[in-house]
Short mmCIF file of C-alpha atoms and ligand atoms in Angstrom, two decimals:
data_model
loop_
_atom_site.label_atom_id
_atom_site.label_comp_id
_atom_site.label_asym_id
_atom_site.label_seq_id
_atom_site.Cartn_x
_atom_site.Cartn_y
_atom_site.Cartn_z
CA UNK K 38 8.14 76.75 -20.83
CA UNK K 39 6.71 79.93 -22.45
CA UNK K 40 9.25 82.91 -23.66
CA UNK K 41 9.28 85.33 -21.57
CA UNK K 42 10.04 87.55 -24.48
CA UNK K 43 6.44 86.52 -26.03
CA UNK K 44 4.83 87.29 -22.89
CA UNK K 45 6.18 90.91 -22.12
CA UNK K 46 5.10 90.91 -26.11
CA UNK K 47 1.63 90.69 -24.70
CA UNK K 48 1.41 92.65 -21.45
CA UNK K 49 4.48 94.92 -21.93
CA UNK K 50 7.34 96.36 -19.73
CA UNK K 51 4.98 97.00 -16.84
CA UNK K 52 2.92 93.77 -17.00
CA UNK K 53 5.58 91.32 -15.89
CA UNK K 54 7.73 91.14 -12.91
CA UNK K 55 11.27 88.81 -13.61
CA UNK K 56 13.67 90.23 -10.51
CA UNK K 57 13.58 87.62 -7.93
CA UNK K 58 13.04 90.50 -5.11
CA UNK K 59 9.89 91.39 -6.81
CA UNK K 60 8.56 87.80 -7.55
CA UNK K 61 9.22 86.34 -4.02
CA UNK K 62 5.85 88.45 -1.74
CA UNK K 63 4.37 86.76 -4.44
CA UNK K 64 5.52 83.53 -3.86
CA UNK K 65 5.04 83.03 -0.39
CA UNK K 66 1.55 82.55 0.95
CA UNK K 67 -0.13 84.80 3.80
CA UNK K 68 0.57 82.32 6.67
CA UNK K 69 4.23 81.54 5.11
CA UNK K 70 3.34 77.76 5.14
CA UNK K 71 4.87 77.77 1.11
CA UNK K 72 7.93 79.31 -0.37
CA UNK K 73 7.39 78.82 -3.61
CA UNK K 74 9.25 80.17 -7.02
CA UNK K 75 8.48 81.52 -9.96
CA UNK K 76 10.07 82.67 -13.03
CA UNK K 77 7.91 85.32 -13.91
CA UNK K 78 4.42 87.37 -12.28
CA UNK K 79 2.16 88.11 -15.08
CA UNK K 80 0.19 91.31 -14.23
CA UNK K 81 -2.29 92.01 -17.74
CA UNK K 82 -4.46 94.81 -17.73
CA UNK K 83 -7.38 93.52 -19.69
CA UNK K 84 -9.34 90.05 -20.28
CA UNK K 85 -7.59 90.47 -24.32
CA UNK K 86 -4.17 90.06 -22.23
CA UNK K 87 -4.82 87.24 -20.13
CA UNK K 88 -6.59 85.76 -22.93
CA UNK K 89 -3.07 85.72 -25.16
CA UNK K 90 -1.23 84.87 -21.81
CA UNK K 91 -3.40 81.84 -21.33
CA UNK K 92 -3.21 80.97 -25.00
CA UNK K 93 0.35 80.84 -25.29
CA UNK K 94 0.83 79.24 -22.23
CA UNK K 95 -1.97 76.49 -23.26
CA UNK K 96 0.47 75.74 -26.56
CA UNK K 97 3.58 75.47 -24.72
CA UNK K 98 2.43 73.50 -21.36
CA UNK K 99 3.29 76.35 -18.68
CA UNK K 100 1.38 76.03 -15.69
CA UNK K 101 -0.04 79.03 -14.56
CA UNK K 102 -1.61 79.94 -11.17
CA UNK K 103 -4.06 82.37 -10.97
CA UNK K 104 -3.74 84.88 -7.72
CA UNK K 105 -5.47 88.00 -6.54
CA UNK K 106 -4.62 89.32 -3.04
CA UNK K 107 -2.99 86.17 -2.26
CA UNK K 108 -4.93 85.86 1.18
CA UNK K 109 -5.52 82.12 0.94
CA UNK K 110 -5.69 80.55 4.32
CA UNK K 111 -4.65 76.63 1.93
CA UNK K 112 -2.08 77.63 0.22
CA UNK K 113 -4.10 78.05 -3.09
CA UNK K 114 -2.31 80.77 -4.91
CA UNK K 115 1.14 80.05 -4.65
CA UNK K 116 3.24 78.10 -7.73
CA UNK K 117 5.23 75.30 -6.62
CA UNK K 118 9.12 75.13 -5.60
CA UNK K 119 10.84 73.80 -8.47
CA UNK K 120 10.10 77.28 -10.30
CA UNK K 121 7.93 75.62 -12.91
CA UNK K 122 4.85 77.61 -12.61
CA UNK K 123 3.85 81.38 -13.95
CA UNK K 124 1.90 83.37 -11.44
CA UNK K 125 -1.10 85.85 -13.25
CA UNK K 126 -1.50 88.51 -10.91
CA UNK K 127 -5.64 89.78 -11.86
CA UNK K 128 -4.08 93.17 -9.92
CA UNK K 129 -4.35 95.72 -13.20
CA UNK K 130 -7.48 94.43 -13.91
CA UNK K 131 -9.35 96.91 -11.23
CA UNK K 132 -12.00 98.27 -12.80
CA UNK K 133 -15.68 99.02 -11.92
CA UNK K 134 -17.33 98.50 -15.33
CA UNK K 135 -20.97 99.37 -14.29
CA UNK K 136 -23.06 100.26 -11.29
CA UNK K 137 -26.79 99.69 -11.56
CA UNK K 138 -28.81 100.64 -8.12
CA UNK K 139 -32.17 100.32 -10.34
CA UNK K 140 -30.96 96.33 -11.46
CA UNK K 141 -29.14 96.83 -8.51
CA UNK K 142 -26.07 94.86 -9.79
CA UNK K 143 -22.24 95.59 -9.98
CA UNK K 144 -19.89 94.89 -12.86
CA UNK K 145 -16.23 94.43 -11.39
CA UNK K 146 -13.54 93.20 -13.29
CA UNK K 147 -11.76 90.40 -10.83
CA UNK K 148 -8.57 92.71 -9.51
CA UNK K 149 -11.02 95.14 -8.01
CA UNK K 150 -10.29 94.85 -3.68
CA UNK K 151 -13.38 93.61 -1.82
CA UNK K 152 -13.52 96.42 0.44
CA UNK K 153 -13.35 98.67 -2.99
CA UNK K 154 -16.26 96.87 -4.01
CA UNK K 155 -18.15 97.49 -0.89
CA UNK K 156 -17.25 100.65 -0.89
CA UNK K 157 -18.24 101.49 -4.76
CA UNK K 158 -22.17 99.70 -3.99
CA UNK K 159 -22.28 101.95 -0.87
CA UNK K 160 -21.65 105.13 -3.07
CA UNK K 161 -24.36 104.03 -5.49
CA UNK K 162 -26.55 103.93 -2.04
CA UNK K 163 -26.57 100.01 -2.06
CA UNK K 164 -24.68 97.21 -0.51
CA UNK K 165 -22.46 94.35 -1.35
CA UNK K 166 -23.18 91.97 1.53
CA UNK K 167 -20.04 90.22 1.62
CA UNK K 168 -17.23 90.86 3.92
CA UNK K 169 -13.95 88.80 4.97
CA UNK K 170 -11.38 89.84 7.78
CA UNK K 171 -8.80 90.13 4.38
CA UNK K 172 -11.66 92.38 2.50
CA UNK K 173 -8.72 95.16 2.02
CA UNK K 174 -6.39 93.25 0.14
CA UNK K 175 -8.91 89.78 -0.64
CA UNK K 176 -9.89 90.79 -4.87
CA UNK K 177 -13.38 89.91 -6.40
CA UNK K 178 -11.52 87.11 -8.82
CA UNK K 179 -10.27 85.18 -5.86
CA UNK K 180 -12.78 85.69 -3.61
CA UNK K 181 -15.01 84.00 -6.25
CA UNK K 182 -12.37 81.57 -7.32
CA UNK K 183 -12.94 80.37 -3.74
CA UNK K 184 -16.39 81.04 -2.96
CA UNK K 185 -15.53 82.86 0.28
CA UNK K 186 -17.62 83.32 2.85
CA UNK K 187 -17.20 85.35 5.84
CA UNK K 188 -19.13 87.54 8.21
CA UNK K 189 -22.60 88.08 6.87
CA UNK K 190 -23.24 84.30 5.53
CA UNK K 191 -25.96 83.82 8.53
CA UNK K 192 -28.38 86.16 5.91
CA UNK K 193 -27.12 86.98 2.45
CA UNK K 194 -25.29 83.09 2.08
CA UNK K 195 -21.91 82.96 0.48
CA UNK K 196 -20.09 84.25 -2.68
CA UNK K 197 -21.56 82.24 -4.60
CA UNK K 198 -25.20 83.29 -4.12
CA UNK K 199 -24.46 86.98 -4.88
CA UNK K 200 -23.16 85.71 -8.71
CA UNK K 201 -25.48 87.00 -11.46
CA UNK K 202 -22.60 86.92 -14.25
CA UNK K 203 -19.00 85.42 -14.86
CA UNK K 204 -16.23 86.48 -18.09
CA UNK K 205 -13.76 84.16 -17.52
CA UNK K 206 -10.96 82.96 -19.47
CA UNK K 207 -10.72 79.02 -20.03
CA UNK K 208 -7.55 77.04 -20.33
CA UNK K 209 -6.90 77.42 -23.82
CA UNK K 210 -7.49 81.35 -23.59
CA UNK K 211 -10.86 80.87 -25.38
CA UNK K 212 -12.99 84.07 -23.49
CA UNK K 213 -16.56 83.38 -22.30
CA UNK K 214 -18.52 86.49 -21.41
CA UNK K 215 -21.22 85.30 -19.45
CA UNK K 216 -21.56 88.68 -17.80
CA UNK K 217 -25.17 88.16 -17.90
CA UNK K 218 -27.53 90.58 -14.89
CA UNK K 219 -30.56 88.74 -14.81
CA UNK K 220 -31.89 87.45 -12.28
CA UNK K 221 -33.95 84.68 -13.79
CA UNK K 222 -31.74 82.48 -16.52
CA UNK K 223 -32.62 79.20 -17.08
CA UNK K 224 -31.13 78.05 -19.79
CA UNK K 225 -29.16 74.61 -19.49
CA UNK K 226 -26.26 73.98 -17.18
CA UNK K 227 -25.24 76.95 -14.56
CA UNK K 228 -21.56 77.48 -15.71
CA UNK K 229 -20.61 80.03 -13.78
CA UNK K 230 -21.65 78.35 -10.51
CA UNK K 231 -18.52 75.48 -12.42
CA UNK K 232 -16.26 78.14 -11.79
CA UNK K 233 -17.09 80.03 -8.61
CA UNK K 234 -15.42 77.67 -6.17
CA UNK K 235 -12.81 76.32 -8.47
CA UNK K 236 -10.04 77.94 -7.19
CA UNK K 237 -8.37 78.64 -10.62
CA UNK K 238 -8.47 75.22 -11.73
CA UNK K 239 -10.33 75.34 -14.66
CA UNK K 240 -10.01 79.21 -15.71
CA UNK K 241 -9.15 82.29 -14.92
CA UNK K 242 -12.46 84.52 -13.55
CA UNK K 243 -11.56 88.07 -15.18
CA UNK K 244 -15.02 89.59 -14.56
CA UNK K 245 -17.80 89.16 -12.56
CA UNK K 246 -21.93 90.78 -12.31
CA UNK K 247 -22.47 90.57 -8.75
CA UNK K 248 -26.15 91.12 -7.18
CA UNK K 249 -26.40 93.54 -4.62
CA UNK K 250 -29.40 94.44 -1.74
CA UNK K 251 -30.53 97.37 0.05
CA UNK K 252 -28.05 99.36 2.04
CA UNK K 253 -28.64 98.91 5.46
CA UNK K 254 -30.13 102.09 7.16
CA UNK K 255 -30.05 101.23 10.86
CA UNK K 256 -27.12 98.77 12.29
CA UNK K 257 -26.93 98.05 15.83
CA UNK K 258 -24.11 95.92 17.54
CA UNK K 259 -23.41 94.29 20.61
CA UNK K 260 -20.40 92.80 22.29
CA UNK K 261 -21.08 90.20 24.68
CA UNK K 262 -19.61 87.99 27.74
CA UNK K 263 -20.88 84.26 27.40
CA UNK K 264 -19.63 81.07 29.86
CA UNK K 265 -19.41 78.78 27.03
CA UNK K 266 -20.46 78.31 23.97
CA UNK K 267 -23.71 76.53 24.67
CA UNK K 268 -24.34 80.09 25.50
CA UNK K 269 -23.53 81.64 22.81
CA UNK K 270 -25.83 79.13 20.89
CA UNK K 271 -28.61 79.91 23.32
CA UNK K 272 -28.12 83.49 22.70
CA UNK K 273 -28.20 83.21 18.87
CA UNK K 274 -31.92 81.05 19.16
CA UNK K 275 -33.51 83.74 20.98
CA UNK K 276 -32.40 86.29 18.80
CA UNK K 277 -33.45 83.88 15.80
CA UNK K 278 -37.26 83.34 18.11
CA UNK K 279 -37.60 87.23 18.52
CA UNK K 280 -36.95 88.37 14.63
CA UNK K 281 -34.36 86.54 12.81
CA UNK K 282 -34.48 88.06 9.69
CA UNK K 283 -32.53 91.21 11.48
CA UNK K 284 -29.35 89.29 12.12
CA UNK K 285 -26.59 90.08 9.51
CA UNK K 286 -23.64 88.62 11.58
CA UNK K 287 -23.36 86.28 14.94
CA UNK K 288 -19.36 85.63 15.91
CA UNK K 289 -17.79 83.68 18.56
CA UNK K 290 -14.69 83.96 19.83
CA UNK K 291 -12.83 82.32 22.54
CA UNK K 292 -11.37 84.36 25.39
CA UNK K 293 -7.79 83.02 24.77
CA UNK K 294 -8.11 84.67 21.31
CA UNK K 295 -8.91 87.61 22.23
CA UNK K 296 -6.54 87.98 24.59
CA UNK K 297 -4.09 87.54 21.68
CA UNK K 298 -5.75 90.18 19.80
CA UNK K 299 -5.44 92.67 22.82
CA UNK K 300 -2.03 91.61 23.46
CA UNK K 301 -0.87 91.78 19.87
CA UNK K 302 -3.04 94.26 18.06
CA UNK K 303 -2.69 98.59 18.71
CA UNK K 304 -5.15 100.40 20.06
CA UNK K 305 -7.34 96.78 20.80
CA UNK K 306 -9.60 97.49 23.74
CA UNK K 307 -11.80 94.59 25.93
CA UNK K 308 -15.08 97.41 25.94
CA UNK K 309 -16.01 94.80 29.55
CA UNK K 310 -15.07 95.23 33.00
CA UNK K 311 -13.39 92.06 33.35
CA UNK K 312 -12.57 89.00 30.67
CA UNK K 313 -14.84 85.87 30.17
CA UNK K 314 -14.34 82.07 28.53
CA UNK K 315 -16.07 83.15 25.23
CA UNK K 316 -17.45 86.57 23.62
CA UNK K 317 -20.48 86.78 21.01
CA UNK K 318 -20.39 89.59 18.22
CA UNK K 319 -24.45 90.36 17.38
CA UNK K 320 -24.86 92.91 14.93
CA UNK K 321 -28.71 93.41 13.57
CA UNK K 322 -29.48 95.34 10.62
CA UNK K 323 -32.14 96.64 8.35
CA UNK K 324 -32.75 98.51 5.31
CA UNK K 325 -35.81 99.80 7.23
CA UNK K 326 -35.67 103.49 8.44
CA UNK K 327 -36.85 103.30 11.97
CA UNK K 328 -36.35 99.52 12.13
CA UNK K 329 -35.95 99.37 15.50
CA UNK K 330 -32.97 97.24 15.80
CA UNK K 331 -31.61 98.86 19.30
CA UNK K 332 -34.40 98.07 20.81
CA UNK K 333 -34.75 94.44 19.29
CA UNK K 334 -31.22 93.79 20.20
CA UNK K 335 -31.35 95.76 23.91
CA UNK K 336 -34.50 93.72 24.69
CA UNK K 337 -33.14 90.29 23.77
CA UNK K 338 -29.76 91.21 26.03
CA UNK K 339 -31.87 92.04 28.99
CA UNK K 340 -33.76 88.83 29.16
CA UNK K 341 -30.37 86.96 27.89
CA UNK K 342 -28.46 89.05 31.15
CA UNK K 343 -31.65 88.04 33.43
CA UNK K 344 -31.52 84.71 32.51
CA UNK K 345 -27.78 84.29 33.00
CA UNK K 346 -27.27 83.53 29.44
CA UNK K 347 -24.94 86.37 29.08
CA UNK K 348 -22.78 87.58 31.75
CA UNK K 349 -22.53 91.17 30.36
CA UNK K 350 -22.62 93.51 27.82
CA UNK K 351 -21.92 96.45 25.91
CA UNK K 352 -23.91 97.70 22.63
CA UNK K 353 -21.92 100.25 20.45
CA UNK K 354 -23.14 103.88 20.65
CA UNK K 355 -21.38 105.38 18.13
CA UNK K 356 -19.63 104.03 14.47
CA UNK K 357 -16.03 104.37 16.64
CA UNK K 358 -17.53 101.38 19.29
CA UNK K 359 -18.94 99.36 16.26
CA UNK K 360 -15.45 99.03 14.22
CA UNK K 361 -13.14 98.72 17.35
CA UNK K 362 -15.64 96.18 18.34
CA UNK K 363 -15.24 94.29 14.70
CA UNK K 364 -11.66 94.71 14.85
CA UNK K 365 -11.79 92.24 18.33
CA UNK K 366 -12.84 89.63 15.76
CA UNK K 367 -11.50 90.55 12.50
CA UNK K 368 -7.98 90.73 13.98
CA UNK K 369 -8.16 87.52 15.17
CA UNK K 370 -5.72 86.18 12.35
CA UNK K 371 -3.28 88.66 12.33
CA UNK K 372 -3.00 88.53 16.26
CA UNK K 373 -2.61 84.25 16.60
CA UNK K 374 0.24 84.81 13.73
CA UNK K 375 1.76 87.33 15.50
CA UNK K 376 1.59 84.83 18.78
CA UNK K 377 3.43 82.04 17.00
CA UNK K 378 2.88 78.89 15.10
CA UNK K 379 -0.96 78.21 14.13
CA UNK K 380 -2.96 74.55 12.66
CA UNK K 381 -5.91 75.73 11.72
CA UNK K 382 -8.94 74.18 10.89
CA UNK K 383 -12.10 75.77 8.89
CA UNK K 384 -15.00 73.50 9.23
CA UNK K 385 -18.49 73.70 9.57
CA UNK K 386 -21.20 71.69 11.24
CA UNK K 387 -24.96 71.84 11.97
CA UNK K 388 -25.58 75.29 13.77
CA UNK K 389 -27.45 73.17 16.48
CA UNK K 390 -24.10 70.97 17.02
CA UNK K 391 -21.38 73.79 17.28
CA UNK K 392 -20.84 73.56 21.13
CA UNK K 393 -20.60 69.45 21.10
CA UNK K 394 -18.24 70.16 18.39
CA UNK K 395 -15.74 72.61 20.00
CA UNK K 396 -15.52 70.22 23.51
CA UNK K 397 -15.06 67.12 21.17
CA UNK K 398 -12.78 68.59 19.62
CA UNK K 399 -10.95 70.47 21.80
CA UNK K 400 -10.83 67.37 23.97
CA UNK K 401 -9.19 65.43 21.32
CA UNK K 402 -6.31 68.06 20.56
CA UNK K 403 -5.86 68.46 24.24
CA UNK K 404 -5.29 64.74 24.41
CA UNK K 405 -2.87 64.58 21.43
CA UNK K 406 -0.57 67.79 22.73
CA UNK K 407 -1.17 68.80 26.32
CA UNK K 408 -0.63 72.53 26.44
CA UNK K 409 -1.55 73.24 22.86
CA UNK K 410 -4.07 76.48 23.10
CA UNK K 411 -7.01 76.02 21.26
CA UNK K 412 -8.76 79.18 19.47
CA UNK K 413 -11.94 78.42 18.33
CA UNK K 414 -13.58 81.09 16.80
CA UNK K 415 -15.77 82.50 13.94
CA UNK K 416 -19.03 82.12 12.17
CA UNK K 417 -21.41 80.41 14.76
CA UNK K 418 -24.31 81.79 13.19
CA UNK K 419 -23.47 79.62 10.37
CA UNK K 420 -21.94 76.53 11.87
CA UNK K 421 -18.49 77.49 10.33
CA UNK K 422 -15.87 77.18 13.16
CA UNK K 423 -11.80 78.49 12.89
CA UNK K 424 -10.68 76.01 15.32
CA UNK K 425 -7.44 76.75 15.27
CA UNK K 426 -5.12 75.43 17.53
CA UNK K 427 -1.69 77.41 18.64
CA UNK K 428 1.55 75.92 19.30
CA UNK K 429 2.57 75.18 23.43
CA UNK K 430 3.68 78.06 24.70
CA UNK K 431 7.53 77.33 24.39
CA UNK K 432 7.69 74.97 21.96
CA UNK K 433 9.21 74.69 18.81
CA UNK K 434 6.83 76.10 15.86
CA UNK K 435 8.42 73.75 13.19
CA UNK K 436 7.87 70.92 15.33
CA UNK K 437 4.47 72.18 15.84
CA UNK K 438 3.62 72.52 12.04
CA UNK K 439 4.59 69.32 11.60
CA UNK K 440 1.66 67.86 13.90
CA UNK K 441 -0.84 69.63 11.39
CA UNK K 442 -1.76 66.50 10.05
CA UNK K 443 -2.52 64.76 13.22
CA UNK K 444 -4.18 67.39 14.62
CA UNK K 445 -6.38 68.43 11.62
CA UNK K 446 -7.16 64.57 11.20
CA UNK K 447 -8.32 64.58 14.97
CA UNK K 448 -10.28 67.60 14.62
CA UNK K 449 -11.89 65.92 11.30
CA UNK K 450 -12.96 62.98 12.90
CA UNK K 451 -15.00 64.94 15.53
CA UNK K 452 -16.24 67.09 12.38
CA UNK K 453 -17.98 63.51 10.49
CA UNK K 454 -19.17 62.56 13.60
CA UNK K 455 -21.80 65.73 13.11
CA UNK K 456 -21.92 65.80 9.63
CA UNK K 457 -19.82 68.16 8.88
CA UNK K 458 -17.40 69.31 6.33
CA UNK K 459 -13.45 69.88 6.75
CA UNK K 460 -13.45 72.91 4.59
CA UNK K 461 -16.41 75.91 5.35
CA UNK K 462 -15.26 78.81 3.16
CA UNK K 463 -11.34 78.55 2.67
CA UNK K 464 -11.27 76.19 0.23
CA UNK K 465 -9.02 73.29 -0.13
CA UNK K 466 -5.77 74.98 -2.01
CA UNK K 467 -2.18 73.32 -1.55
CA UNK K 468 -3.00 72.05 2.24
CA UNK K 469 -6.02 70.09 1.96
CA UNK K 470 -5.96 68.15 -1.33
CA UNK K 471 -5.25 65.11 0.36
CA UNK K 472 -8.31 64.99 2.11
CA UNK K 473 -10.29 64.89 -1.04
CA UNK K 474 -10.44 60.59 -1.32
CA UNK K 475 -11.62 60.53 2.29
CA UNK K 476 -14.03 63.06 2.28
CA UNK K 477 -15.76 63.10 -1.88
CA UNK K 478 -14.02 60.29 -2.85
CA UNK K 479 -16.33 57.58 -5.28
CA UNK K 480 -18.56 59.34 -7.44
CA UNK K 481 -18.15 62.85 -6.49
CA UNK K 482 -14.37 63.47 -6.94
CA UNK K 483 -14.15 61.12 -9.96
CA UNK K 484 -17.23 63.79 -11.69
CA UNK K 485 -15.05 66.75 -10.30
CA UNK K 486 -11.60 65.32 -11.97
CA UNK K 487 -14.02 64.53 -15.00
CA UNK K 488 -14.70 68.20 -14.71
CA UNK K 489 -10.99 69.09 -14.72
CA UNK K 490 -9.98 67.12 -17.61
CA UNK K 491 -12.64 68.65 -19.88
CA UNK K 492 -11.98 72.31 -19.41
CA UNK K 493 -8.25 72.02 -19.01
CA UNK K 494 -6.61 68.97 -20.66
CA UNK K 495 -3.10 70.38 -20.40
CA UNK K 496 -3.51 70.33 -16.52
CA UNK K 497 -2.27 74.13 -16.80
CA UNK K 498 -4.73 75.85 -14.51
CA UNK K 499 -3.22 75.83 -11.24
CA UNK K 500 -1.69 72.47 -11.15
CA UNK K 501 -1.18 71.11 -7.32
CA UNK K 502 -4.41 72.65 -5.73
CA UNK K 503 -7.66 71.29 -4.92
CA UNK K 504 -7.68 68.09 -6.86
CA UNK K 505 -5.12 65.53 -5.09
C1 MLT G 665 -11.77 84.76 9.68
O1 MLT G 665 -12.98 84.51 9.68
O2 MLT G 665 -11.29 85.68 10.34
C2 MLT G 665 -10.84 83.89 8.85
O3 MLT G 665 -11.60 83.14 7.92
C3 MLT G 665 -10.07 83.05 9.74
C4 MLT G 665 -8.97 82.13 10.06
O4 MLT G 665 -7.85 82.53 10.46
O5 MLT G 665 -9.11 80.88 10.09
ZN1 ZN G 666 -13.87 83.06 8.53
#
């Protein structure tokens, strides 16, 4: 184990956290599925810092694990129990380090928020087309570390397709700067794509060159009532038939869901008359000035509502209506924790096979524990379902829990029966490791542990996650 003399060395009195009341938030993930310990947070200020921190660690075995907001839906930034492993908080390193609207790029070092990030590409009249429900506490390092994904993957794709550049610090504190803003480089293997989706087992992202795109000038949004979510799929191809380059995000959620979010959430509002099975979020955008997204999006509705696609509908008319109508869906989360014990299960499947998905699998779940409430909800757009699943009302949460397996097993098989995959944009962290043989087992997790060994021989870099 390193001296934790020699590391406050490094970072100094405010760069390291020992008191056990100010390592434990730290230690405990965001759905309190881990209580880990630690003896010591790491917070350096600059890439030189975690650079020495990783060194010294590197030459006397200490596992570290990387975290940045610590939103991780797996478990994937919390050290273990038996107090073993060093947590490196990228929090001090927040800075933006450039803003280009003519390359139109953004150079953020990885404890920058994602919502700050946003917000900094809006100022410099552009847009960062990435957003998460945990954007105001989620930082660039992790979200990259996990390749999130999140609202607007139906158009601009995931994290990792808005990656120009990476700096990252490798296991034994070596520091590549690959903080490269071109957007043609083809020269031999694409590192940085090695690293963006890691999850902090093979270095430590410390920087990142991030691509942005023109900031949307009109944005229109509607809130809709659907019967099922056949609907909602039928709703999504006629908006794809009439102009589907104008989507930037198409949500589901179920009505049970919502109703937790009204019931648990202050100030949530249903902006209907009266609730349905399932809602649809469609927001249109443009960079266009007088793209005429209202009307695209009010003349899709109407022929949706004629055709009894849609049951009924409201489109925002003011910035107020748009973000209470994002909060229905963002607080989605927040409001099934707040309603007790939650499995939850982040796969994806063919757009065209989300509705067969959600009855097959919400048949199976219903079969294994009658009066379990099922929540499916999320990115239909992109075929990545949150099918999570909340205890019987009554029951015992730690007996609950301890279905997960069963449960996400069940809710698997339905997922390979479409060709899907068990983990869309969370990642795999401490939860889902041991699905790794059965899923990319052969060939494709014996390259990945190949991977591992290379870049981090010591097993340092977050031991535990991703890699059972
Ligand atoms: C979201 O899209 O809100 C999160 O990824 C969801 C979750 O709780 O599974
Ligand atoms: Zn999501």
């Amino acid at each position: 184990m390193t001296h934790l003399s020699a590391l406050r060395a490094i970072v100094g009195d405010h760069g390291i956290l020992t008191d056990p009341s100010d390592t434990a938030p730290y230690s405990q993930d965001w759905r309190r599925l881990y209580q880990g310990r630690t003896p010591a947070v790491i917070r350096p200020a600059t890439t030189r810092e975690v650079a020495d921190v990783v060194r010294l660690c590197a030459e006397t075995r200490t596992p570290i694990v990387p975290q940045g907001g610590n939103t991780s839906m797996v478990g994937g930034a919390v050290p273990a129990e038996d107090g073993s492993q060093l947590i490196l908080s990228t929090s001090r390193l927040n800075r933006v380090r450039a803003v280009d609207p003519v390359d139109m790029t953004m150079t953020l070092e990885a404890g920058v928020t994602l919502k700050a990030a946003q917000d900094t590409a809006i100022g410099a009249n552009c847009m960062l087309p990435l957003s998460i429900s945990s954007e105001g506490s989620a930082q660039i390092g992790g979200v990259l570390a996990v390749n999130a994904g999140g609202n607007n993957t139906v158009r601009y794709g995931n994290a990792r397709d808005l990656v120009l550049g990476l700096e990252v610090v490798l296991a034994d504190g070596t520091v590549w700067n690959g903080l490269r803003r071109l957007r043609k480089d083809n020269t031999g293997y694409c590192l940085r794509q090695l690293f963006v989706g890691s999850e902090g087992t093979l270095g430590i992202i410390t920087a990142a060159v991030l691509k942005l795109v023109p900031r949307s000038r009109e944005i229109a949004i509607a809130f809709c009532a659907v019967r099922s979510p056949e609907d909602a799929l039928e709703l999504f191809t006629r908006y794809q038939a009439h102009d589907a380059a104008a989507i930037s995000a198409f949500e589901l959620m179920s009505g049970l869901g919502t109703e937790f979010v009204l019931k648990h959430i202050e100030g949530a509002v249903l902006p209907l008359a009266s609730a349905a099975p399932f809602y649809v979020l469609v927001e249109l955008a443009t960079p266009r000035p007088g793209g005429g997204m209202r009307s695209t999006l009010e003349s899709v509705l109407e022929d949706a509502l004629e055709a009894s696609v849609v049951q009924d509908a409201v489109i925002a008319e003011s910035e107020a209506q748009r973000a209470a109508i994002w909060r229905l869906r963002e607080e989605h989360s927040e409001a099934q924790k707040r309603e007790g014990a939650s499995v939850k299960n982040d796969v994806s499947v063919p757009v065209s096979k989300v509705p067969a998905f959600i009855r097959g699998a919400t048949a199976a779940c219903e079969k294994l524990i009658p009066g379990i409430r099922i929540v499916p909800f999320g990115h239909i757009g992109d075929g990545n379902i949150h099918f999570n699943l909340e205890q019987p009302e009554g029951s015992d949460p730690a007996w609950f829990l301890a279905q997960d397996h069963v449960l996400m097993d069940a809710v698997n098989d339905v997922v390979r029966a479409y060709d899907g995959s068990f983990s869309a944009e969370h990642g795999i962290g401490r939860l889902k490791p041991y699905m790794m043989p059965d899923w990319r087992g052969g060939a494709e997790l014996a390259l990945m542990q190949r991977i591992k060994a290379a870049l981090d021989p010591t097993g340092i870099m977050n031991p535990g996650k991703m890699l059972p």
